[in-house]
PDB file of C-alpha atoms in Angstrom:
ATOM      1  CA  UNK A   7     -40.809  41.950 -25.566  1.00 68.00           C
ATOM      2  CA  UNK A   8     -39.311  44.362 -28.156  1.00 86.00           C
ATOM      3  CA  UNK A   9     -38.290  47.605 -28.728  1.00 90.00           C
ATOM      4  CA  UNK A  10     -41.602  49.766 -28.931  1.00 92.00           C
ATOM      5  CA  UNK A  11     -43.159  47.956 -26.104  1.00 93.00           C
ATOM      6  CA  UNK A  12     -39.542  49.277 -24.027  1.00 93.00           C
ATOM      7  CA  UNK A  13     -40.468  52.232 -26.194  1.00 92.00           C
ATOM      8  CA  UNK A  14     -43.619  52.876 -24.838  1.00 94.00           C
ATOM      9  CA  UNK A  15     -42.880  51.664 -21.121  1.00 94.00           C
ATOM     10  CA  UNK A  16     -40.149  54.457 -20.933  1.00 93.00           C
ATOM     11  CA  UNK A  17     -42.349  57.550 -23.184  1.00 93.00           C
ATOM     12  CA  UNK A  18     -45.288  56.497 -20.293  1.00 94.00           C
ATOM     13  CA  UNK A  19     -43.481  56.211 -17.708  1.00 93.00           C
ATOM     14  CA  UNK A  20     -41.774  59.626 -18.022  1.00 91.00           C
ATOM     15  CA  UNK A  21     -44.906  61.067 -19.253  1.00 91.00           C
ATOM     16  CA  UNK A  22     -46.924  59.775 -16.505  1.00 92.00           C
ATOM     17  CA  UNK A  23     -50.000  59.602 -18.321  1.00 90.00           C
ATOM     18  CA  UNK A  24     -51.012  57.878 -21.835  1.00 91.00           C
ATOM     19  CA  UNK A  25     -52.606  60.372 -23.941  1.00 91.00           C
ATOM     20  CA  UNK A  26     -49.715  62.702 -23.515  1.00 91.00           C
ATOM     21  CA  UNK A  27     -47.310  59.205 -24.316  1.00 91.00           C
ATOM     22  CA  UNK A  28     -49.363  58.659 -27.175  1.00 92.00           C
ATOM     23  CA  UNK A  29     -48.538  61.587 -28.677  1.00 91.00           C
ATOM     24  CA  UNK A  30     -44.880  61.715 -27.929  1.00 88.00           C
ATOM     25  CA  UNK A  31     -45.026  58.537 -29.831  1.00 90.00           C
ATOM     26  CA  UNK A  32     -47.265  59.648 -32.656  1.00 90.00           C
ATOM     27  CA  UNK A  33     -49.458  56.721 -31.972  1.00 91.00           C
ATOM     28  CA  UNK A  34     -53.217  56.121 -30.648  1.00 93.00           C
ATOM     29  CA  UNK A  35     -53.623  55.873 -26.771  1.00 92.00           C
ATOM     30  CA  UNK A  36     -55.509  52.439 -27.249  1.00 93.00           C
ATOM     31  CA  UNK A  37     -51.791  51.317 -28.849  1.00 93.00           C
ATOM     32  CA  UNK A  38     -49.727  52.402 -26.237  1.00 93.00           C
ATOM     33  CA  UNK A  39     -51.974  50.473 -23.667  1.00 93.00           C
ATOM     34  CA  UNK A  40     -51.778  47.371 -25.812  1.00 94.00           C
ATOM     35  CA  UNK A  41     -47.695  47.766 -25.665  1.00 94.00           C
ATOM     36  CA  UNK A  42     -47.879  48.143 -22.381  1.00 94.00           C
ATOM     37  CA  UNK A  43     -50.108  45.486 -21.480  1.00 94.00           C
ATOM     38  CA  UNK A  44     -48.209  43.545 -23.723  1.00 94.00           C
ATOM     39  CA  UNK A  45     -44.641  43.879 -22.114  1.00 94.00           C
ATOM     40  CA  UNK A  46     -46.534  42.965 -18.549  1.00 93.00           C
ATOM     41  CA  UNK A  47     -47.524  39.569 -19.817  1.00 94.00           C
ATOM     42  CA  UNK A  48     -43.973  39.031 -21.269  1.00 92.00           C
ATOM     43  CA  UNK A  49     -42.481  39.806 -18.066  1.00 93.00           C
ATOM     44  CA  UNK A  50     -45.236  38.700 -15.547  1.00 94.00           C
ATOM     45  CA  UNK A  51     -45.026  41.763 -13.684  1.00 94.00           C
ATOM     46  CA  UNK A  52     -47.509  44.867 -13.090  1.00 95.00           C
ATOM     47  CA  UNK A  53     -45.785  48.003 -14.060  1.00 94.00           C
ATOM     48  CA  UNK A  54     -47.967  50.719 -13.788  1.00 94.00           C
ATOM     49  CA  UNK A  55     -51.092  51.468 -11.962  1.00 93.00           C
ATOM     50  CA  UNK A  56     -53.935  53.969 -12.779  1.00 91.00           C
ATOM     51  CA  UNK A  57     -54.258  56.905 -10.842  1.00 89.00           C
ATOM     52  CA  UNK A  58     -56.954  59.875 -10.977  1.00 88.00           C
ATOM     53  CA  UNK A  59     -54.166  61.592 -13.034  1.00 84.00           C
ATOM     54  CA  UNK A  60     -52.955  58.487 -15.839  1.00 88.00           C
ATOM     55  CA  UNK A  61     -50.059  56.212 -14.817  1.00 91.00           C
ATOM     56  CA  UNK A  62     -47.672  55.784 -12.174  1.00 93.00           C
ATOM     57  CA  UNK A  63     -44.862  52.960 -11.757  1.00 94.00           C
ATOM     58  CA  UNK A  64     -45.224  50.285  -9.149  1.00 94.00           C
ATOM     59  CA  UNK A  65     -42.253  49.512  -7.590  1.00 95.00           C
ATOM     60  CA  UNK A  66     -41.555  46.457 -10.286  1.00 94.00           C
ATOM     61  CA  UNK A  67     -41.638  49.054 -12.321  1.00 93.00           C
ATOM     62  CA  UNK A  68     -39.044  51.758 -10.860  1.00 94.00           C
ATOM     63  CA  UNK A  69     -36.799  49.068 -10.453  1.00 94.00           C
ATOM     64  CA  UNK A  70     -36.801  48.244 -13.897  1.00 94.00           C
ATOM     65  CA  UNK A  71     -36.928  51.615 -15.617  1.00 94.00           C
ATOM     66  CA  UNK A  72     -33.202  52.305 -15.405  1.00 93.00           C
ATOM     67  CA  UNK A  73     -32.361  49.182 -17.542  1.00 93.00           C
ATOM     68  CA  UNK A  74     -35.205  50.388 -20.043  1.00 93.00           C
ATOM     69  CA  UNK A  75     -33.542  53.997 -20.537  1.00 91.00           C
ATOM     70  CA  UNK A  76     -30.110  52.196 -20.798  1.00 91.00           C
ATOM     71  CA  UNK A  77     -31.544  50.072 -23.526  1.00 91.00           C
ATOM     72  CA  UNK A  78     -33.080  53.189 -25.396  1.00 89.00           C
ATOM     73  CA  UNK A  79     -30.093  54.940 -24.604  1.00 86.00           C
ATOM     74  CA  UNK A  80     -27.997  52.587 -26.550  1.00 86.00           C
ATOM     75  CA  UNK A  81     -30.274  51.714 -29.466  1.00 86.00           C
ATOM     76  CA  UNK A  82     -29.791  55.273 -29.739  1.00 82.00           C
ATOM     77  CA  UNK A  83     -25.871  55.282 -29.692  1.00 79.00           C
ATOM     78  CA  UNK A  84     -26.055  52.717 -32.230  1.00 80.00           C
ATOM     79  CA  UNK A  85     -27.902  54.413 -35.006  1.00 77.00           C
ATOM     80  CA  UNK A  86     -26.092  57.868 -34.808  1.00 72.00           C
ATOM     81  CA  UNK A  87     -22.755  55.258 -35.533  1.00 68.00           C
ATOM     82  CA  UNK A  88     -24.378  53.608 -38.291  1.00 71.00           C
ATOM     83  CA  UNK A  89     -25.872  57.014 -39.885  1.00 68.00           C
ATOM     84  CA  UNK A  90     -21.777  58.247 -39.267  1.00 63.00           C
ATOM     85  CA  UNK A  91     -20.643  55.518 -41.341  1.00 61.00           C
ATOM     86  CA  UNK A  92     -22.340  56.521 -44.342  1.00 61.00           C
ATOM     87  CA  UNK A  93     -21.429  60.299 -43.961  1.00 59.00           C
ATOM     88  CA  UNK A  94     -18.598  61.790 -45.555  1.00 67.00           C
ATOM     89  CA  UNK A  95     -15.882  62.955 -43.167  1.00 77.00           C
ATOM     90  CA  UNK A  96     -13.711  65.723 -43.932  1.00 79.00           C
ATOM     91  CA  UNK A  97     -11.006  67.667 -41.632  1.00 86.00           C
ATOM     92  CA  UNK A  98      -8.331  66.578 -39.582  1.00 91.00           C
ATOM     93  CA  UNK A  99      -8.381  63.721 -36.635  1.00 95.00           C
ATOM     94  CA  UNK A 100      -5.651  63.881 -33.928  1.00 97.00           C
ATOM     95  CA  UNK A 101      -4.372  60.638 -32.170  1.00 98.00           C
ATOM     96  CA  UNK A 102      -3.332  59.731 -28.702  1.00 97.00           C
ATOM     97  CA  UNK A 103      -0.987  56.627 -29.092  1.00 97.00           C
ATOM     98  CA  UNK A 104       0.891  54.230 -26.425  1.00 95.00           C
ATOM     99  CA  UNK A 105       2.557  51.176 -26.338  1.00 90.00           C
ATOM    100  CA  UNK A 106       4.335  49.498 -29.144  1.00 91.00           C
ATOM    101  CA  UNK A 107       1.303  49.536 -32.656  1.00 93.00           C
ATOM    102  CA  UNK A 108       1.199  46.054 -32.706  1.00 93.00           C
ATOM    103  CA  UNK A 109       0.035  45.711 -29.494  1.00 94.00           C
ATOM    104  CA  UNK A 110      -2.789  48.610 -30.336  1.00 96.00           C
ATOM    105  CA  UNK A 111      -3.548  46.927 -33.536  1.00 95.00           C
ATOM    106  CA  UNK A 112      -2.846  50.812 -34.809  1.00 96.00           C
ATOM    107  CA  UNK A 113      -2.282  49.780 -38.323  1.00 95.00           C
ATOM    108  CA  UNK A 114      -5.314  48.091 -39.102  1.00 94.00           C
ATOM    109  CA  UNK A 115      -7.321  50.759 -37.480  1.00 95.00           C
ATOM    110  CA  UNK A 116      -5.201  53.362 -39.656  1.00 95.00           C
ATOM    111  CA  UNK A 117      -5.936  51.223 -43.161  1.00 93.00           C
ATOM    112  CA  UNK A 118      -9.710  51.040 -42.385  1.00 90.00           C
ATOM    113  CA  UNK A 119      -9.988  54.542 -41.638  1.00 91.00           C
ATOM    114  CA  UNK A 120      -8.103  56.514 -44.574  1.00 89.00           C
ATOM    115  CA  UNK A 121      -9.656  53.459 -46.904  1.00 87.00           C
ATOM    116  CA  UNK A 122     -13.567  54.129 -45.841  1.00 85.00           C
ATOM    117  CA  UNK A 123     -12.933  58.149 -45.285  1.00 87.00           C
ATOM    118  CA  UNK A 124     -10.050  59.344 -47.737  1.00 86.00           C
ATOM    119  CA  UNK A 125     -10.673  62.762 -47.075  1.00 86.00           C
ATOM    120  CA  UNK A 126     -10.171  62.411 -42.809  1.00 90.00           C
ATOM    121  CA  UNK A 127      -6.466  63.421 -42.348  1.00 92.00           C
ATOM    122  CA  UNK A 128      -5.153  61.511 -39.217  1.00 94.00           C
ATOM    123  CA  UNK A 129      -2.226  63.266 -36.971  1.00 95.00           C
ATOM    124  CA  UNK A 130      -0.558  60.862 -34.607  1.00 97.00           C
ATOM    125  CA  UNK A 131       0.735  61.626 -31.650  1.00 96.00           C
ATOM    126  CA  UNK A 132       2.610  58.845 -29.192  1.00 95.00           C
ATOM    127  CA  UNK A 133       3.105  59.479 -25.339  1.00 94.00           C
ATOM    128  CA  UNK A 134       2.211  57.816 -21.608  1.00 95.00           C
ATOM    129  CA  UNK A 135      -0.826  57.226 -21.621  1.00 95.00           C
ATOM    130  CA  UNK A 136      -1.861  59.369 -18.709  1.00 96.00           C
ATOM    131  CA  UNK A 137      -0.167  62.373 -21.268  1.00 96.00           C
ATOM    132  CA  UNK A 138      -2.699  61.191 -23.429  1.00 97.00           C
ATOM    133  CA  UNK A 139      -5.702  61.757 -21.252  1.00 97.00           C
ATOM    134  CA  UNK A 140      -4.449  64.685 -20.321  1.00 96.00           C
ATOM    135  CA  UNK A 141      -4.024  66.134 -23.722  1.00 97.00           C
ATOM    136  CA  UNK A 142      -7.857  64.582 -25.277  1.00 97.00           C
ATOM    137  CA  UNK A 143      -9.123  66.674 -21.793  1.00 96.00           C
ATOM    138  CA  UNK A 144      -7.306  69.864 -22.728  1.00 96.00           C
ATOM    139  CA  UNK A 145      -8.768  69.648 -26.705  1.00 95.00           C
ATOM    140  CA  UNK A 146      -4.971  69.224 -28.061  1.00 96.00           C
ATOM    141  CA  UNK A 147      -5.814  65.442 -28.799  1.00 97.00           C
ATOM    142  CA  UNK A 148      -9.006  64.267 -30.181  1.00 97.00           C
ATOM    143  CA  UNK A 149      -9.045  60.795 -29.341  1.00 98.00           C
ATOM    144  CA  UNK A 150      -6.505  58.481 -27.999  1.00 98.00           C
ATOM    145  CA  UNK A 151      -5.743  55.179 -26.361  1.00 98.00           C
ATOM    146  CA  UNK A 152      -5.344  54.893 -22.322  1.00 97.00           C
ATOM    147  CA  UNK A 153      -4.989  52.108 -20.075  1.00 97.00           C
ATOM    148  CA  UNK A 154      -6.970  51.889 -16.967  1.00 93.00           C
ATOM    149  CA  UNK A 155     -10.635  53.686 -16.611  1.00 91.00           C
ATOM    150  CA  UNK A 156     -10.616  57.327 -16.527  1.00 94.00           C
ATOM    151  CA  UNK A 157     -13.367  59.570 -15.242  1.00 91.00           C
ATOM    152  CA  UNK A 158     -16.485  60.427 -15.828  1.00 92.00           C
ATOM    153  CA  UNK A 159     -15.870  63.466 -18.094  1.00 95.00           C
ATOM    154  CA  UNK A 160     -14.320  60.717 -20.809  1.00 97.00           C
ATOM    155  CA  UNK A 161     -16.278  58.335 -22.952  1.00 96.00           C
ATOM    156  CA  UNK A 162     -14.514  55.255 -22.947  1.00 96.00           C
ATOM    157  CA  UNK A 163     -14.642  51.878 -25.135  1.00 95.00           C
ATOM    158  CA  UNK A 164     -12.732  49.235 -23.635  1.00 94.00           C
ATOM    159  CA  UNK A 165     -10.793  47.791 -26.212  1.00 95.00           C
ATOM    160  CA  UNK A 166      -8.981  44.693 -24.342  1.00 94.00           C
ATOM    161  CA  UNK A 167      -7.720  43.301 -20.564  1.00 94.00           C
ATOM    162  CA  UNK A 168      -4.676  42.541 -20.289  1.00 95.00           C
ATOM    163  CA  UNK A 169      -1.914  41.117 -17.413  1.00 96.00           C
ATOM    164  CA  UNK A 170       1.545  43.167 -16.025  1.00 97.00           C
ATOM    165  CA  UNK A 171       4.137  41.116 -14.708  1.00 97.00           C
ATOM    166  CA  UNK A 172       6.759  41.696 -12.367  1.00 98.00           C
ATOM    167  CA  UNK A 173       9.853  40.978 -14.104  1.00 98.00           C
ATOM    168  CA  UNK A 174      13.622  40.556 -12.221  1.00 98.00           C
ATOM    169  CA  UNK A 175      16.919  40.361 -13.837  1.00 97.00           C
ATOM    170  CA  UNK A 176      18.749  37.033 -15.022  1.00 96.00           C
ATOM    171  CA  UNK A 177      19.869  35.067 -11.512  1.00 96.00           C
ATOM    172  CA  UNK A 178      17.192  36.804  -9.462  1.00 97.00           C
ATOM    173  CA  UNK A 179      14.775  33.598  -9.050  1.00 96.00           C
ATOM    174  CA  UNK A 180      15.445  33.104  -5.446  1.00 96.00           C
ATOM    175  CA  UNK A 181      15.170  37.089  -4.365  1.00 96.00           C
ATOM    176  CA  UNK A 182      11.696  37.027  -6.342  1.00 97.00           C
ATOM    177  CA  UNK A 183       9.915  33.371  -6.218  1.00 96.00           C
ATOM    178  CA  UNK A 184       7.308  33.342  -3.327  1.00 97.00           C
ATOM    179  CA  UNK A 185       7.342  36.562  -2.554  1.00 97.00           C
ATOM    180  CA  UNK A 186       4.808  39.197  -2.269  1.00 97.00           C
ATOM    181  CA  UNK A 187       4.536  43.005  -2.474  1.00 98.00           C
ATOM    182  CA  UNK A 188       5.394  44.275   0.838  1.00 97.00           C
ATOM    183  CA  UNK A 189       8.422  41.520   0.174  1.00 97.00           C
ATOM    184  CA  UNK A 190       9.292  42.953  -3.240  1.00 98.00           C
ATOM    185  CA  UNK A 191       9.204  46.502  -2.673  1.00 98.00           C
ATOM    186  CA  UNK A 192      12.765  45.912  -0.659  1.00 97.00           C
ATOM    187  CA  UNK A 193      14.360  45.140  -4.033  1.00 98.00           C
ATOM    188  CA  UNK A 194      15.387  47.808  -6.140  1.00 98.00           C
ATOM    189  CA  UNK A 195      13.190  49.322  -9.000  1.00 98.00           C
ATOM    190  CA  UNK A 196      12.747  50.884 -12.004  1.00 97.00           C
ATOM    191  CA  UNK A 197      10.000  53.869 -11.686  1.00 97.00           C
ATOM    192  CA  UNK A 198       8.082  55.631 -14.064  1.00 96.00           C
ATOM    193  CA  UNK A 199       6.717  59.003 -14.073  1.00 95.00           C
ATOM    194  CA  UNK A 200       3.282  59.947 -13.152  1.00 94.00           C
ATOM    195  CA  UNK A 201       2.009  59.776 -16.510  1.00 94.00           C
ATOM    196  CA  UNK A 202       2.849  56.360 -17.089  1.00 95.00           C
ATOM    197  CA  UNK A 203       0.437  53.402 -16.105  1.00 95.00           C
ATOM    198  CA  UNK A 204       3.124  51.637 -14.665  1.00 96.00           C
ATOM    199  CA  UNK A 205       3.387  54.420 -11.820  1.00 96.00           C
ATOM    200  CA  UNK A 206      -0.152  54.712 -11.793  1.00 96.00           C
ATOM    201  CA  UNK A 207      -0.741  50.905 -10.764  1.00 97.00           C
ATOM    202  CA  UNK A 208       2.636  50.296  -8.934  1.00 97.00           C
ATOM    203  CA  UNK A 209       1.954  53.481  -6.321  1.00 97.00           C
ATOM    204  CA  UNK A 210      -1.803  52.095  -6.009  1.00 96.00           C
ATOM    205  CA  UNK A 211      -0.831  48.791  -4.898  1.00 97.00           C
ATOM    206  CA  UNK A 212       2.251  49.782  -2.972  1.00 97.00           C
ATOM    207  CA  UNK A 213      -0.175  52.030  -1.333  1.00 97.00           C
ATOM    208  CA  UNK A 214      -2.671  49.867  -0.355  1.00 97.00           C
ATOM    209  CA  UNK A 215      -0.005  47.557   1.077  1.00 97.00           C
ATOM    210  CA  UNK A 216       1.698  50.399   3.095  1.00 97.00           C
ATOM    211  CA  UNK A 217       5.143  50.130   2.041  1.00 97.00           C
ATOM    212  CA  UNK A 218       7.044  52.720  -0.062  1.00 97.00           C
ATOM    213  CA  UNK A 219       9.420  50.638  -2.888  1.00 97.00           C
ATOM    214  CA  UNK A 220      13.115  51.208  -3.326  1.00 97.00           C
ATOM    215  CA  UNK A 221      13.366  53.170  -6.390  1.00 97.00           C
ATOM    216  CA  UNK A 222      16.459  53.113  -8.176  1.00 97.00           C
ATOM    217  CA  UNK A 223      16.207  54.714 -11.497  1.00 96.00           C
ATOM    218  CA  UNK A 224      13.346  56.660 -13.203  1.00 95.00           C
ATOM    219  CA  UNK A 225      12.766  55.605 -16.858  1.00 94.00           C
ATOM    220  CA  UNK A 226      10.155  56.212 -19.456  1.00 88.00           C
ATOM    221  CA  UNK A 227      10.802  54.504 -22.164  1.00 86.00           C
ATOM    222  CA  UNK A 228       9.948  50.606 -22.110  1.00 87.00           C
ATOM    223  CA  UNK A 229      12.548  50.094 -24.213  1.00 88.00           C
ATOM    224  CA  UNK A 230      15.331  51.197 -21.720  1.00 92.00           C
ATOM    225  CA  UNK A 231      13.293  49.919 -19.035  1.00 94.00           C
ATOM    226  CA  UNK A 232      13.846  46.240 -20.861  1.00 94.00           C
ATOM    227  CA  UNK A 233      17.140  47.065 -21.011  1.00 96.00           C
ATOM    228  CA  UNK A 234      18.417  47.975 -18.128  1.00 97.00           C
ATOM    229  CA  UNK A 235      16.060  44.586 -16.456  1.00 97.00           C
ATOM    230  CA  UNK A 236      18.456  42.680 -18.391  1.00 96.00           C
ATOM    231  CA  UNK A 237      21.575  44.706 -17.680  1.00 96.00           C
ATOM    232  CA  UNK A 238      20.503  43.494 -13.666  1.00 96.00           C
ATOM    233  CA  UNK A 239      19.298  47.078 -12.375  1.00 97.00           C
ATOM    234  CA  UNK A 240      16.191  46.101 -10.553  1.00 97.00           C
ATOM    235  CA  UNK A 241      12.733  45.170 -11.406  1.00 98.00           C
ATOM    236  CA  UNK A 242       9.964  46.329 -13.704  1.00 97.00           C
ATOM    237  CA  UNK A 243       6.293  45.981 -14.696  1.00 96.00           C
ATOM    238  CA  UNK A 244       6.065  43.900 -18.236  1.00 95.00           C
ATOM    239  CA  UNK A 245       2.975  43.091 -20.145  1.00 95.00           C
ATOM    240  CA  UNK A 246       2.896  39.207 -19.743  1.00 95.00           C
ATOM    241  CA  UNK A 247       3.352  38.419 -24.000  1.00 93.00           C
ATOM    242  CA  UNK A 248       6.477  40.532 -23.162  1.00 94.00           C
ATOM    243  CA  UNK A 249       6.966  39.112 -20.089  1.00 96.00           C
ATOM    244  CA  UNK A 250       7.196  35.751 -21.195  1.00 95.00           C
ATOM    245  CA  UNK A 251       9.073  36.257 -24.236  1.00 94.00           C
ATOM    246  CA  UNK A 252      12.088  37.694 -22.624  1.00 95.00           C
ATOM    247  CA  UNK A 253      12.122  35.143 -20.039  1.00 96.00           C
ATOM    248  CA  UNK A 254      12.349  32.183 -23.140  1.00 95.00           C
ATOM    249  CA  UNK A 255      14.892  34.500 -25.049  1.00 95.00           C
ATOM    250  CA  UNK A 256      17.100  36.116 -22.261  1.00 94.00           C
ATOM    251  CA  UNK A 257      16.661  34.327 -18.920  1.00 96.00           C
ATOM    252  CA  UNK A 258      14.671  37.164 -17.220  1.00 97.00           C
ATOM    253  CA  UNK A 259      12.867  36.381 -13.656  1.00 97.00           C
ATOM    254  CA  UNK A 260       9.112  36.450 -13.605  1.00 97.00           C
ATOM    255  CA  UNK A 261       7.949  36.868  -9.873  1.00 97.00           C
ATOM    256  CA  UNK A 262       5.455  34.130  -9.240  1.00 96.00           C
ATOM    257  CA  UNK A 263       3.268  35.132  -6.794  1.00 97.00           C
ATOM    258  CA  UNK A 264       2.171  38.972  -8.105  1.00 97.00           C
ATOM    259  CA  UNK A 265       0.426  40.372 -11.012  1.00 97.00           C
ATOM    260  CA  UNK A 266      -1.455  43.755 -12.137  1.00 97.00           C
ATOM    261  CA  UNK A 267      -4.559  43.739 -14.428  1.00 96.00           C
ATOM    262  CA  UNK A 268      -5.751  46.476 -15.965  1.00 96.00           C
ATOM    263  CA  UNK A 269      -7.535  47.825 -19.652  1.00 96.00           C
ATOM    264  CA  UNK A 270      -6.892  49.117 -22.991  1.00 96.00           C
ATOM    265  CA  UNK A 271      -9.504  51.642 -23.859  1.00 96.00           C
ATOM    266  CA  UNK A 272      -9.958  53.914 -26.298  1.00 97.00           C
ATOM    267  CA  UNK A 273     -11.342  57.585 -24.803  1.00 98.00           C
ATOM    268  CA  UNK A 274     -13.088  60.846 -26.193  1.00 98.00           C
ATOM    269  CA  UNK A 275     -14.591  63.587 -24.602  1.00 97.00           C
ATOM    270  CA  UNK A 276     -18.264  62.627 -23.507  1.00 95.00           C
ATOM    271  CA  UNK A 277     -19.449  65.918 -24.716  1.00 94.00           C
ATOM    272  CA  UNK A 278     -18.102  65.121 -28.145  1.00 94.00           C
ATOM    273  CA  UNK A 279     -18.772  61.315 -28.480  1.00 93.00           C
ATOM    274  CA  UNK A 280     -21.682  62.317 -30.724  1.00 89.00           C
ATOM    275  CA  UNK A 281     -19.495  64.315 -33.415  1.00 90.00           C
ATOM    276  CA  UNK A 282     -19.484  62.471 -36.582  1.00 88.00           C
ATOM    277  CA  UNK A 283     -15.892  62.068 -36.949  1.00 91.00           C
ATOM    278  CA  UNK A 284     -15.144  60.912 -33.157  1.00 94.00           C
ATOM    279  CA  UNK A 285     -18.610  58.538 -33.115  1.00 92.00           C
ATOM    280  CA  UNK A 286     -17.339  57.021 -36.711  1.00 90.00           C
ATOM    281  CA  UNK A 287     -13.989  56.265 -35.400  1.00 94.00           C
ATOM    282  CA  UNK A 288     -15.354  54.576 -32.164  1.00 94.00           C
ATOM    283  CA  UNK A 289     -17.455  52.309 -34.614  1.00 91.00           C
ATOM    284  CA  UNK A 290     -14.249  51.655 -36.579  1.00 91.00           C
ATOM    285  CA  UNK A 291     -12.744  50.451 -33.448  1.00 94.00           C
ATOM    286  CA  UNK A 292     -15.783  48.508 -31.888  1.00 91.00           C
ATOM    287  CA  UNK A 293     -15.844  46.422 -35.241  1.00 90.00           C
ATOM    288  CA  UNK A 294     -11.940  45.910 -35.273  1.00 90.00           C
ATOM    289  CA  UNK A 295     -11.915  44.628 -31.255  1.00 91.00           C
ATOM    290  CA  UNK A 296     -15.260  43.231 -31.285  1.00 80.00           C
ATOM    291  CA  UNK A 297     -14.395  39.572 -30.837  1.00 51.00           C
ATOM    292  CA  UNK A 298     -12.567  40.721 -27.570  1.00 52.00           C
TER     293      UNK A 298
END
């Protein structure tokens, strides 16, 4: 099985007939039939049978079509990247940013780009990331980072997973260990706005447990939030390097029993994941995250 026998199981299959696949394909019909024929007897399975009008699917075949077009689909997706890396890019690329760069891995993203395309001015903008998808839907961002999935309208590359912890103030081990959400939305909290991920993930799983938590402050920095953990005010979502690292340092509480996943992706507009600029920087990123 390769790529012109998924090729030519796809042109005929949309085509219905061989002749008129054969010359989609700007090949003879006799070679089409041999792909064909050819892809059966790699997969042991009858894919199309002859009617008085060329070729429809069997039911094998149906089945298996969708994977087929998602195969072409991305072979596809993969040259117009590799033909944008060896265009020049000009003009001026607008950034959605969130979290703390390290974490993003926004300076060796930055180097690679102005290195390979000198003439690409990057603007950078840093917010929540629901601002973020927000702003790359409303045209005022081109790109950006966002963490969860968003919908439909967005092309998304998911960058990294990653683990929140519920984190408690220094002394708070026996009000948190054991206990679970419905038990841990008596304590008091810090809240985020709506924009924030930490609201977005909090109010869906406080939600689907029923309870409403005690809110005590609304912050949105994670800075202050950190703070104010430590200065005893309530409890907070942490990433769990965080997490961790100011429970070794500073004596803060992780609960035990509770934890949030969610992802780090990288979004465009689908209707402009093709531009050259936007499909070169998803490339750029793909390469930088790929052993993810």
């Amino acid at each position: 099985m390769d790529l012109t026998q998924l090729r030519a199981f796809v042109t005929v299959a949309r085509e219905g007939n061989l002749t008129r696949a054969a010359e989609r394909l700007h090949l003879t019909q006799p070679a089409v039939s041999l792909q064909i024929k050819s892809l059966q007897n790699a997969l042991n399975l009858q894919l199309f049978t002859r009617t008085p009008s060329g070729m429809a699917l069997t039911d094998d075949g149906a089945k298996l079509l969708p994977f087929a077009e998602r195969v072409m689909d991305s072979v596809a997706e993969f040259r117009q990247g590799a033909a944008a890396l060896h265009s020049t890019l000009s003009g001026r690329l607008s950034i959605g940013t969130i979290l703390d760069p390290e974490f993003i891995r926004l300076g060796p993203f930055l180097k690679r780009l102005v290195e390979s395309y000198p003439q690409l001015s990057t603007q950078l903008q840093h917010g929540m990331s629901g601002w973020v998808l927000q702003q790359v839907k409303a045209g005022t961002l081109d790109v950006g980072y966002f963490l969860g999935t968003p919908g439909k309208e967005f092309h998304a590359l998911r960058l990294t997973s990653f683990t929140y912890n519920v984190v408690a103030p220094q002394g708070w081990k026996t009000r948190v260990a054991g206990r679970d959400w419905p038990a841990l939305a008596k304590l008091p909290w810090l809240w985020t706005p709506p924009e924030s991920a930490h609201h977005r993930l909090l109010t869906k799983t406080f939600g689907h447990y029923k309870v409403t938590p005690n809110k005590v402050a609304l912050v949105d920095q994670e800075p202050s939030m950190l703070d104010l953990v430590k200065s005893g005010v309530g409890l907070s979502l942490m990433r769990e390097s965080i997490a961790l690292r100011e429970a070794h340092a500073h004596g803060l509480v992780i609960a035990d029993k509770v934890s949030l996943s969610t992802d780090l992706s990288f979004i465009a507009l689908a209707k402009r994941r093709n531009e050259p600029t936007i499909a070169t920087v998803f490339a750029l990123l793909q390469a930088l995250w790929g052993n993810e």
